[in-house]
Amino acid sequence: LCEIARVLRPGGLFFSGEFDLQHKMPPGRGVLSASWRVIANAERMFMRAIQKRELGDIAQRIPDWVRQNGSFTNISEQVFDIPIGGNYDWPNPQDERIREVAEMGKRYLLQFPSAVKPLFSSVWKDWYPELDIEDFMREYREEIRECSLVRTYRVVHAIRSVS
């Protein structure tokens, strides 16, 4: 943020859009349960792997960092729950845009295991010494094809101060 503040002209717009790293169940569905066992385990494994690299889920922290930086004004944040999949009644399930977004989210999650395989490999034997990583990823994709999840998207925008 210090570098952004340095290079952004006064009055310039700062924008951040970040997803929370973990999913939620759709409204009224409770928490990730045994029915989505592999998805829940994949998320825990993903969080463990990024924590080993001293990284973390930063989306919720960005607004505070922008405020603490002192170089920005008119700081605003918005939170959006984004549907993933399509096997539940989202408010106004007939809305074609919502269905499109939900299907895009599902396509993204189907590609996720391949994208993070090197990261998973770093913690794999701690979690599943007896299971082949390819089998786990196949099971993950099977669950994703059937799931309905919600992902939180957090937007922060602010104006670079004049002084």
Tab-separated table of N, CA and C in Angstrom:
chain	number	residue	atom	x	y	z
A	1	LEU	N	0.817	-1.207	0.000
A	1	LEU	CA	0.000	0.000	0.000
A	1	LEU	C	0.853	1.260	0.000
A	2	CYS	N	1.984	1.192	0.648
A	2	CYS	CA	2.879	2.365	0.627
A	2	CYS	C	3.327	2.660	-0.798
A	3	GLU	N	3.662	1.623	-1.547
A	3	GLU	CA	4.095	1.823	-2.930
A	3	GLU	C	2.937	2.300	-3.803
A	4	ILE	N	1.751	1.768	-3.585
A	4	ILE	CA	0.575	2.229	-4.331
A	4	ILE	C	0.337	3.701	-4.046
A	5	ALA	N	0.380	4.075	-2.779
A	5	ALA	CA	0.181	5.480	-2.408
A	5	ALA	C	1.253	6.370	-3.029
A	6	ARG	N	2.470	5.858	-3.119
A	6	ARG	CA	3.556	6.658	-3.691
A	6	ARG	C	3.348	6.921	-5.177
A	7	VAL	N	2.916	5.920	-5.925
A	7	VAL	CA	2.823	6.072	-7.380
A	7	VAL	C	1.458	6.560	-7.861
A	8	LEU	N	0.442	6.470	-7.019
A	8	LEU	CA	-0.896	6.912	-7.411
A	8	LEU	C	-0.998	8.422	-7.245
A	9	ARG	N	-1.414	9.104	-8.282
A	9	ARG	CA	-1.513	10.565	-8.201
A	9	ARG	C	-2.592	10.964	-7.195
A	10	PRO	N	-2.471	12.116	-6.569
A	10	PRO	CA	-3.515	12.596	-5.657
A	10	PRO	C	-4.865	12.650	-6.380
A	11	GLY	N	-5.877	12.151	-5.729
A	11	GLY	CA	-7.204	12.076	-6.330
A	11	GLY	C	-7.421	10.800	-7.129
A	12	GLY	N	-6.365	9.988	-7.284
A	12	GLY	CA	-6.480	8.730	-8.022
A	12	GLY	C	-7.237	7.680	-7.229
A	13	LEU	N	-7.804	6.733	-7.943
A	13	LEU	CA	-8.634	5.699	-7.337
A	13	LEU	C	-7.834	4.441	-7.045
A	14	PHE	N	-7.911	3.971	-5.806
A	14	PHE	CA	-7.390	2.668	-5.415
A	14	PHE	C	-8.569	1.707	-5.399
A	15	PHE	N	-8.386	0.532	-5.974
A	15	PHE	CA	-9.433	-0.482	-5.999
A	15	PHE	C	-8.821	-1.834	-5.668
A	16	SER	N	-9.478	-2.573	-4.806
A	16	SER	CA	-9.076	-3.936	-4.486
A	16	SER	C	-10.316	-4.812	-4.519
A	17	GLY	N	-10.230	-5.920	-5.190
A	17	GLY	CA	-11.300	-6.914	-5.198
A	17	GLY	C	-10.698	-8.267	-4.880
A	18	GLU	N	-11.091	-8.856	-3.774
A	18	GLU	CA	-10.497	-10.116	-3.316
A	18	GLU	C	-11.594	-11.065	-2.839
A	19	PHE	N	-11.418	-12.334	-3.150
A	19	PHE	CA	-12.302	-13.373	-2.619
A	19	PHE	C	-11.760	-13.866	-1.292
A	20	ASP	N	-12.664	-14.163	-0.351
A	20	ASP	CA	-12.266	-14.929	0.823
A	20	ASP	C	-11.797	-16.288	0.316
A	21	LEU	N	-10.869	-16.893	1.000
A	21	LEU	CA	-10.321	-18.157	0.522
A	21	LEU	C	-11.218	-19.356	0.816
A	22	GLN	N	-12.104	-19.223	1.782
A	22	GLN	CA	-12.962	-20.351	2.117
A	22	GLN	C	-14.393	-20.077	1.687
A	23	HIS	N	-15.093	-21.152	1.386
A	23	HIS	CA	-16.479	-21.069	0.944
A	23	HIS	C	-17.430	-21.205	2.122
A	24	LYS	N	-18.681	-20.845	1.855
A	24	LYS	CA	-19.752	-21.047	2.822
A	24	LYS	C	-20.834	-21.861	2.125
A	25	MET	N	-21.717	-22.397	2.926
A	25	MET	CA	-22.893	-23.049	2.367
A	25	MET	C	-23.911	-21.960	2.023
A	26	PRO	N	-24.823	-22.235	1.092
A	26	PRO	CA	-25.879	-21.276	0.774
A	26	PRO	C	-26.738	-20.990	2.002
A	27	PRO	N	-27.428	-19.845	2.007
A	27	PRO	CA	-28.280	-19.501	3.152
A	27	PRO	C	-29.231	-20.649	3.502
A	28	GLY	N	-29.311	-20.927	4.809
A	28	GLY	CA	-30.204	-21.967	5.294
A	28	GLY	C	-29.670	-23.384	5.165
A	29	ARG	N	-28.424	-23.536	4.729
A	29	ARG	CA	-27.860	-24.873	4.522
A	29	ARG	C	-26.865	-25.289	5.596
A	30	GLY	N	-26.569	-24.474	6.588
A	30	GLY	CA	-25.621	-24.857	7.622
A	30	GLY	C	-24.183	-24.709	7.154
A	31	VAL	N	-23.307	-25.536	7.703
A	31	VAL	CA	-21.875	-25.454	7.390
A	31	VAL	C	-21.495	-26.579	6.439
A	32	LEU	N	-20.283	-26.491	5.888
A	32	LEU	CA	-19.799	-27.586	5.048
A	32	LEU	C	-19.827	-28.863	5.876
A	33	SER	N	-20.499	-29.848	5.377
A	33	SER	CA	-20.724	-31.053	6.170
A	33	SER	C	-20.077	-32.258	5.506
A	34	ALA	N	-20.393	-33.406	6.048
A	34	ALA	CA	-19.837	-34.646	5.508
A	34	ALA	C	-20.223	-34.842	4.051
A	35	SER	N	-21.346	-34.257	3.622
A	35	SER	CA	-21.755	-34.416	2.231
A	35	SER	C	-20.772	-33.745	1.279
A	36	TRP	N	-19.999	-32.802	1.774
A	36	TRP	CA	-18.964	-32.149	0.970
A	36	TRP	C	-17.611	-32.338	1.659
A	37	ARG	N	-17.359	-33.558	2.081
A	37	ARG	CA	-16.159	-33.908	2.837
A	37	ARG	C	-14.874	-33.523	2.125
A	38	VAL	N	-14.763	-33.848	0.845
A	38	VAL	CA	-13.517	-33.600	0.128
A	38	VAL	C	-13.310	-32.099	-0.074
A	39	ILE	N	-14.371	-31.364	-0.382
A	39	ILE	CA	-14.260	-29.911	-0.548
A	39	ILE	C	-13.768	-29.280	0.753
A	40	ALA	N	-14.387	-29.661	1.869
A	40	ALA	CA	-13.985	-29.101	3.162
A	40	ALA	C	-12.531	-29.452	3.470
A	41	ASN	N	-12.128	-30.686	3.211
A	41	ASN	CA	-10.740	-31.082	3.458
A	41	ASN	C	-9.778	-30.333	2.535
A	42	ALA	N	-10.167	-30.127	1.285
A	42	ALA	CA	-9.310	-29.389	0.354
A	42	ALA	C	-9.106	-27.961	0.841
A	43	GLU	N	-10.162	-27.340	1.347
A	43	GLU	CA	-10.022	-25.974	1.844
A	43	GLU	C	-9.129	-25.921	3.078
A	44	ARG	N	-9.279	-26.872	3.984
A	44	ARG	CA	-8.401	-26.902	5.160
A	44	ARG	C	-6.949	-27.122	4.747
A	45	MET	N	-6.743	-28.019	3.797
A	45	MET	CA	-5.390	-28.293	3.324
A	45	MET	C	-4.804	-27.055	2.638
A	46	PHE	N	-5.605	-26.371	1.846
A	46	PHE	CA	-5.160	-25.157	1.162
A	46	PHE	C	-4.754	-24.097	2.188
A	47	MET	N	-5.584	-23.886	3.206
A	47	MET	CA	-5.269	-22.903	4.239
A	47	MET	C	-3.983	-23.288	4.972
A	48	ARG	N	-3.807	-24.562	5.292
A	48	ARG	CA	-2.590	-25.017	5.969
A	48	ARG	C	-1.367	-24.759	5.094
A	49	ALA	N	-1.482	-25.044	3.800
A	49	ALA	CA	-0.343	-24.864	2.891
A	49	ALA	C	0.053	-23.395	2.765
A	50	ILE	N	-0.921	-22.496	2.682
A	50	ILE	CA	-0.542	-21.084	2.555
A	50	ILE	C	-0.036	-20.531	3.886
A	51	GLN	N	-0.538	-21.062	4.998
A	51	GLN	CA	-0.017	-20.632	6.299
A	51	GLN	C	1.432	-21.072	6.483
A	52	LYS	N	1.788	-22.246	5.959
A	52	LYS	CA	3.180	-22.698	6.029
A	52	LYS	C	4.101	-21.736	5.289
A	53	ARG	N	3.571	-21.033	4.315
A	53	ARG	CA	4.347	-20.057	3.556
A	53	ARG	C	4.191	-18.650	4.128
A	54	GLU	N	3.614	-18.579	5.333
A	54	GLU	CA	3.382	-17.318	6.035
A	54	GLU	C	2.512	-16.366	5.217
A	55	LEU	N	1.545	-16.947	4.514
A	55	LEU	CA	0.536	-16.179	3.792
A	55	LEU	C	-0.786	-16.409	4.508
A	56	GLY	N	-1.832	-15.772	4.048
A	56	GLY	CA	-3.107	-15.988	4.694
A	56	GLY	C	-4.245	-15.386	3.921
A	57	ASP	N	-5.407	-15.479	4.500
A	57	ASP	CA	-6.631	-14.951	3.906
A	57	ASP	C	-6.686	-13.460	4.235
A	58	ILE	N	-6.301	-12.611	3.286
A	58	ILE	CA	-6.128	-11.187	3.567
A	58	ILE	C	-7.333	-10.324	3.209
A	59	ALA	N	-8.305	-10.877	2.499
A	59	ALA	CA	-9.402	-10.057	1.970
A	59	ALA	C	-10.074	-9.207	3.058
A	60	GLN	N	-10.305	-9.784	4.220
A	60	GLN	CA	-10.984	-9.057	5.293
A	60	GLN	C	-10.105	-7.975	5.919
A	61	ARG	N	-8.797	-8.077	5.735
A	61	ARG	CA	-7.878	-7.154	6.398
A	61	ARG	C	-7.571	-5.906	5.560
A	62	ILE	N	-7.832	-5.937	4.281
A	62	ILE	CA	-7.458	-4.840	3.400
A	62	ILE	C	-8.069	-3.495	3.814
A	63	PRO	N	-9.356	-3.423	4.163
A	63	PRO	CA	-9.897	-2.105	4.566
A	63	PRO	C	-9.128	-1.479	5.728
A	64	ASP	N	-8.777	-2.275	6.727
A	64	ASP	CA	-8.015	-1.742	7.864
A	64	ASP	C	-6.633	-1.279	7.431
A	65	TRP	N	-5.989	-2.040	6.558
A	65	TRP	CA	-4.675	-1.632	6.068
A	65	TRP	C	-4.746	-0.301	5.320
A	66	VAL	N	-5.795	-0.117	4.529
A	66	VAL	CA	-5.950	1.140	3.774
A	66	VAL	C	-6.150	2.294	4.751
A	67	ARG	N	-6.994	2.099	5.768
A	67	ARG	CA	-7.217	3.150	6.775
A	67	ARG	C	-5.925	3.481	7.524
A	68	GLN	N	-5.198	2.454	7.937
A	68	GLN	CA	-3.975	2.647	8.709
A	68	GLN	C	-2.871	3.312	7.893
A	69	ASN	N	-2.895	3.149	6.590
A	69	ASN	CA	-1.863	3.719	5.731
A	69	ASN	C	-1.857	5.238	5.818
A	70	GLY	N	-3.024	5.865	5.946
A	70	GLY	CA	-3.119	7.306	6.089
A	70	GLY	C	-3.034	8.102	4.798
A	71	SER	N	-2.879	7.453	3.673
A	71	SER	CA	-2.748	8.164	2.400
A	71	SER	C	-4.033	8.173	1.586
A	72	PHE	N	-5.121	7.656	2.159
A	72	PHE	CA	-6.358	7.509	1.390
A	72	PHE	C	-7.543	8.107	2.138
A	73	THR	N	-8.505	8.601	1.378
A	73	THR	CA	-9.759	9.109	1.933
A	73	THR	C	-10.916	8.416	1.222
A	74	ASN	N	-12.126	8.711	1.687
A	74	ASN	CA	-13.345	8.149	1.083
A	74	ASN	C	-13.224	6.625	0.911
A	75	ILE	N	-12.773	5.989	1.960
A	75	ILE	CA	-12.572	4.536	1.923
A	75	ILE	C	-13.932	3.866	2.052
A	76	SER	N	-14.207	2.993	1.143
A	76	SER	CA	-15.483	2.295	1.190
A	76	SER	C	-15.263	0.819	0.901
A	77	GLU	N	-16.085	0.007	1.510
A	77	GLU	CA	-15.982	-1.427	1.299
A	77	GLU	C	-17.368	-2.017	1.070
A	78	GLN	N	-17.414	-3.023	0.229
A	78	GLN	CA	-18.647	-3.743	-0.049
A	78	GLN	C	-18.350	-5.231	-0.001
A	79	VAL	N	-19.346	-5.999	0.406
A	79	VAL	CA	-19.208	-7.448	0.492
A	79	VAL	C	-20.332	-8.072	-0.325
A	80	PHE	N	-19.958	-9.000	-1.201
A	80	PHE	CA	-20.923	-9.674	-2.050
A	80	PHE	C	-20.808	-11.176	-1.851
A	81	ASP	N	-21.944	-11.836	-1.683
A	81	ASP	CA	-21.958	-13.291	-1.661
A	81	ASP	C	-22.245	-13.763	-3.080
A	82	ILE	N	-21.340	-14.578	-3.605
A	82	ILE	CA	-21.411	-15.040	-4.987
A	82	ILE	C	-21.790	-16.519	-4.984
A	83	PRO	N	-22.881	-16.898	-5.677
A	83	PRO	CA	-23.259	-18.311	-5.721
A	83	PRO	C	-22.314	-19.106	-6.615
A	84	ILE	N	-22.081	-20.347	-6.240
A	84	ILE	CA	-21.275	-21.264	-7.040
A	84	ILE	C	-22.062	-22.553	-7.187
A	85	GLY	N	-22.174	-23.026	-8.392
A	85	GLY	CA	-22.981	-24.203	-8.660
A	85	GLY	C	-24.385	-23.756	-9.013
A	86	GLY	N	-25.352	-24.592	-8.822
A	86	GLY	CA	-26.696	-24.182	-9.165
A	86	GLY	C	-27.752	-25.089	-8.614
A	87	ASN	N	-27.418	-25.868	-7.638
A	87	ASN	CA	-28.349	-26.868	-7.128
A	87	ASN	C	-29.093	-26.395	-5.884
A	88	TYR	N	-29.420	-25.114	-5.823
A	88	TYR	CA	-30.192	-24.593	-4.698
A	88	TYR	C	-30.952	-23.358	-5.153
A	89	ASP	N	-31.864	-22.910	-4.335
A	89	ASP	CA	-32.662	-21.735	-4.676
A	89	ASP	C	-31.988	-20.487	-4.155
A	90	TRP	N	-31.282	-19.808	-5.012
A	90	TRP	CA	-30.707	-18.511	-4.701
A	90	TRP	C	-31.839	-17.504	-4.819
A	91	PRO	N	-31.788	-16.372	-4.106
A	91	PRO	CA	-32.840	-15.384	-4.332
A	91	PRO	C	-32.965	-15.102	-5.831
A	92	ASN	N	-34.162	-15.194	-6.322
A	92	ASN	CA	-34.484	-15.012	-7.733
A	92	ASN	C	-33.695	-15.992	-8.607
A	93	PRO	N	-33.935	-17.298	-8.449
A	93	PRO	CA	-33.162	-18.298	-9.196
A	93	PRO	C	-33.376	-18.228	-10.698
A	94	GLN	N	-34.393	-17.475	-11.132
A	94	GLN	CA	-34.639	-17.343	-12.564
A	94	GLN	C	-33.729	-16.313	-13.225
A	95	ASP	N	-33.021	-15.548	-12.421
A	95	ASP	CA	-32.136	-14.510	-12.954
A	95	ASP	C	-30.985	-15.170	-13.720
A	96	GLU	N	-30.954	-14.960	-15.017
A	96	GLU	CA	-29.953	-15.590	-15.875
A	96	GLU	C	-28.533	-15.173	-15.496
A	97	ARG	N	-28.343	-13.920	-15.061
A	97	ARG	CA	-27.005	-13.466	-14.665
A	97	ARG	C	-26.500	-14.241	-13.457
A	98	ILE	N	-27.364	-14.484	-12.508
A	98	ILE	CA	-26.966	-15.237	-11.314
A	98	ILE	C	-26.572	-16.652	-11.702
A	99	ARG	N	-27.349	-17.275	-12.578
A	99	ARG	CA	-27.011	-18.635	-13.019
A	99	ARG	C	-25.682	-18.654	-13.769
A	100	GLU	N	-25.433	-17.649	-14.590
A	100	GLU	CA	-24.153	-17.559	-15.308
A	100	GLU	C	-22.977	-17.452	-14.339
A	101	VAL	N	-23.119	-16.565	-13.353
A	101	VAL	CA	-22.056	-16.388	-12.359
A	101	VAL	C	-21.831	-17.685	-11.597
A	102	ALA	N	-22.901	-18.357	-11.207
A	102	ALA	CA	-22.789	-19.611	-10.468
A	102	ALA	C	-22.077	-20.679	-11.300
A	103	GLU	N	-22.374	-20.737	-12.585
A	103	GLU	CA	-21.706	-21.705	-13.459
A	103	GLU	C	-20.241	-21.348	-13.684
A	104	MET	N	-19.930	-20.049	-13.808
A	104	MET	CA	-18.522	-19.632	-13.928
A	104	MET	C	-17.749	-20.035	-12.678
A	105	GLY	N	-18.359	-19.831	-11.514
A	105	GLY	CA	-17.717	-20.223	-10.261
A	105	GLY	C	-17.447	-21.712	-10.217
A	106	LYS	N	-18.383	-22.492	-10.701
A	106	LYS	CA	-18.175	-23.942	-10.727
A	106	LYS	C	-17.031	-24.301	-11.673
A	107	ARG	N	-16.968	-23.676	-12.846
A	107	ARG	CA	-15.870	-23.960	-13.780
A	107	ARG	C	-14.518	-23.603	-13.149
A	108	TYR	N	-14.483	-22.473	-12.453
A	108	TYR	CA	-13.253	-22.064	-11.761
A	108	TYR	C	-12.833	-23.121	-10.744
A	109	LEU	N	-13.781	-23.589	-9.941
A	109	LEU	CA	-13.440	-24.565	-8.906
A	109	LEU	C	-13.047	-25.916	-9.489
A	110	LEU	N	-13.550	-26.245	-10.663
A	110	LEU	CA	-13.130	-27.488	-11.310
A	110	LEU	C	-11.674	-27.413	-11.752
A	111	GLN	N	-11.176	-26.217	-12.028
A	111	GLN	CA	-9.776	-26.031	-12.424
A	111	GLN	C	-8.856	-25.843	-11.213
A	112	PHE	N	-9.423	-25.499	-10.087
A	112	PHE	CA	-8.658	-25.180	-8.886
A	112	PHE	C	-7.645	-26.259	-8.490
A	113	PRO	N	-8.019	-27.552	-8.442
A	113	PRO	CA	-7.044	-28.556	-7.987
A	113	PRO	C	-5.778	-28.589	-8.831
A	114	SER	N	-5.925	-28.474	-10.137
A	114	SER	CA	-4.737	-28.482	-10.997
A	114	SER	C	-3.863	-27.264	-10.734
A	115	ALA	N	-4.498	-26.135	-10.488
A	115	ALA	CA	-3.747	-24.900	-10.264
A	115	ALA	C	-2.957	-24.929	-8.962
A	116	VAL	N	-3.498	-25.593	-7.943
A	116	VAL	CA	-2.830	-25.591	-6.635
A	116	VAL	C	-2.165	-26.919	-6.301
A	117	LYS	N	-2.062	-27.804	-7.264
A	117	LYS	CA	-1.442	-29.106	-6.995
A	117	LYS	C	-0.052	-28.972	-6.380
A	118	PRO	N	0.810	-28.084	-6.884
A	118	PRO	CA	2.119	-27.945	-6.225
A	118	PRO	C	2.001	-27.505	-4.766
A	119	LEU	N	1.046	-26.632	-4.480
A	119	LEU	CA	0.827	-26.183	-3.107
A	119	LEU	C	0.326	-27.335	-2.248
A	120	PHE	N	-0.657	-28.096	-2.764
A	120	PHE	CA	-1.169	-29.254	-2.036
A	120	PHE	C	-0.071	-30.275	-1.785
A	121	SER	N	0.795	-30.464	-2.765
A	121	SER	CA	1.858	-31.463	-2.639
A	121	SER	C	2.759	-31.182	-1.443
A	122	SER	N	2.879	-29.902	-1.069
A	122	SER	CA	3.760	-29.547	0.048
A	122	SER	C	3.217	-30.008	1.397
A	123	VAL	N	1.923	-30.264	1.496
A	123	VAL	CA	1.335	-30.708	2.765
A	123	VAL	C	0.630	-32.052	2.638
A	124	TRP	N	0.680	-32.633	1.458
A	124	TRP	CA	-0.122	-33.823	1.160
A	124	TRP	C	0.110	-34.980	2.129
A	125	LYS	N	1.332	-35.361	2.341
A	125	LYS	CA	1.630	-36.552	3.163
A	125	LYS	C	1.218	-36.369	4.622
A	126	ASP	N	1.138	-35.111	5.093
A	126	ASP	CA	0.665	-34.861	6.457
A	126	ASP	C	-0.818	-35.196	6.593
A	127	TRP	N	-1.575	-35.009	5.516
A	127	TRP	CA	-3.023	-35.174	5.558
A	127	TRP	C	-3.479	-36.555	5.114
A	128	TYR	N	-2.916	-37.016	4.008
A	128	TYR	CA	-3.393	-38.264	3.408
A	128	TYR	C	-2.231	-39.144	2.978
A	129	PRO	N	-1.485	-39.710	3.920
A	129	PRO	CA	-0.331	-40.520	3.516
A	129	PRO	C	-0.722	-41.742	2.689
A	130	GLU	N	-1.952	-42.228	2.871
A	130	GLU	CA	-2.366	-43.453	2.188
A	130	GLU	C	-3.108	-43.196	0.883
A	131	LEU	N	-3.466	-41.960	0.584
A	131	LEU	CA	-4.303	-41.657	-0.580
A	131	LEU	C	-3.494	-40.951	-1.659
A	132	ASP	N	-3.703	-41.355	-2.878
A	132	ASP	CA	-3.045	-40.732	-4.021
A	132	ASP	C	-3.650	-39.347	-4.273
A	133	ILE	N	-2.814	-38.370	-4.524
A	133	ILE	CA	-3.278	-37.001	-4.722
A	133	ILE	C	-4.217	-36.895	-5.928
A	134	GLU	N	-3.968	-37.669	-6.958
A	134	GLU	CA	-4.840	-37.640	-8.148
A	134	GLU	C	-6.236	-38.160	-7.815
A	135	ASP	N	-6.325	-39.182	-6.960
A	135	ASP	CA	-7.634	-39.686	-6.533
A	135	ASP	C	-8.387	-38.625	-5.740
A	136	PHE	N	-7.672	-37.949	-4.857
A	136	PHE	CA	-8.290	-36.883	-4.069
A	136	PHE	C	-8.840	-35.790	-4.981
A	137	MET	N	-8.059	-35.375	-5.963
A	137	MET	CA	-8.487	-34.311	-6.867
A	137	MET	C	-9.669	-34.753	-7.726
A	138	ARG	N	-9.710	-36.012	-8.106
A	138	ARG	CA	-10.856	-36.533	-8.852
A	138	ARG	C	-12.116	-36.473	-7.973
A	139	GLU	N	-12.001	-36.899	-6.710
A	139	GLU	CA	-13.142	-36.847	-5.785
A	139	GLU	C	-13.594	-35.397	-5.564
A	140	TYR	N	-12.634	-34.488	-5.453
A	140	TYR	CA	-12.954	-33.066	-5.284
A	140	TYR	C	-13.795	-32.582	-6.471
A	141	ARG	N	-13.348	-32.890	-7.675
A	141	ARG	CA	-14.089	-32.453	-8.871
A	141	ARG	C	-15.497	-33.053	-8.905
A	142	GLU	N	-15.634	-34.300	-8.481
A	142	GLU	CA	-16.958	-34.928	-8.437
A	142	GLU	C	-17.878	-34.178	-7.483
A	143	GLU	N	-17.374	-33.816	-6.313
A	143	GLU	CA	-18.195	-33.067	-5.361
A	143	GLU	C	-18.545	-31.688	-5.904
A	144	ILE	N	-17.590	-31.025	-6.529
A	144	ILE	CA	-17.845	-29.685	-7.076
A	144	ILE	C	-18.953	-29.739	-8.123
A	145	ARG	N	-18.973	-30.783	-8.941
A	145	ARG	CA	-20.015	-30.891	-9.979
A	145	ARG	C	-21.416	-30.941	-9.365
A	146	GLU	N	-21.516	-31.416	-8.129
A	146	GLU	CA	-22.817	-31.573	-7.473
A	146	GLU	C	-23.127	-30.498	-6.437
A	147	CYS	N	-22.173	-29.636	-6.160
A	147	CYS	CA	-22.303	-28.752	-4.995
A	147	CYS	C	-23.043	-27.461	-5.279
A	148	SER	N	-23.400	-26.820	-4.217
A	148	SER	CA	-23.867	-25.441	-4.200
A	148	SER	C	-23.147	-24.765	-3.052
A	149	LEU	N	-22.335	-23.781	-3.374
A	149	LEU	CA	-21.553	-23.072	-2.372
A	149	LEU	C	-21.715	-21.574	-2.568
A	150	VAL	N	-21.200	-20.825	-1.625
A	150	VAL	CA	-21.182	-19.362	-1.703
A	150	VAL	C	-19.756	-18.915	-1.446
A	151	ARG	N	-19.288	-17.979	-2.239
A	151	ARG	CA	-17.958	-17.405	-2.045
A	151	ARG	C	-18.140	-15.919	-1.791
A	152	THR	N	-17.456	-15.380	-0.817
A	152	THR	CA	-17.557	-13.966	-0.478
A	152	THR	C	-16.505	-13.174	-1.240
A	153	TYR	N	-16.955	-12.113	-1.909
A	153	TYR	CA	-16.080	-11.222	-2.668
A	153	TYR	C	-16.108	-9.865	-1.978
A	154	ARG	N	-14.936	-9.347	-1.644
A	154	ARG	CA	-14.819	-8.094	-0.897
A	154	ARG	C	-14.162	-7.028	-1.772
A	155	VAL	N	-14.820	-5.908	-1.863
A	155	VAL	CA	-14.341	-4.792	-2.678
A	155	VAL	C	-14.008	-3.620	-1.748
A	156	VAL	N	-12.851	-3.026	-1.981
A	156	VAL	CA	-12.452	-1.824	-1.254
A	156	VAL	C	-12.016	-0.811	-2.301
A	157	HIS	N	-12.538	0.401	-2.179
A	157	HIS	CA	-12.004	1.475	-3.011
A	157	HIS	C	-11.825	2.718	-2.172
A	158	ALA	N	-10.847	3.517	-2.586
A	158	ALA	CA	-10.482	4.712	-1.829
A	158	ALA	C	-9.825	5.709	-2.788
A	159	ILE	N	-9.780	6.941	-2.360
A	159	ILE	CA	-9.165	8.008	-3.149
A	159	ILE	C	-7.834	8.382	-2.511
A	160	ARG	N	-6.809	8.520	-3.333
A	160	ARG	CA	-5.505	8.953	-2.852
A	160	ARG	C	-5.619	10.388	-2.364
A	161	SER	N	-5.217	10.609	-1.125
A	161	SER	CA	-5.294	11.947	-0.530
A	161	SER	C	-4.476	12.959	-1.325
A	162	VAL	N	-4.893	14.226	-1.238
A	162	VAL	CA	-4.187	15.291	-1.936
A	162	VAL	C	-2.866	15.601	-1.241
A	163	SER	N	-2.859	15.545	0.083
A	163	SER	CA	-1.619	15.877	0.791
A	163	SER	C	-0.828	14.669	1.151
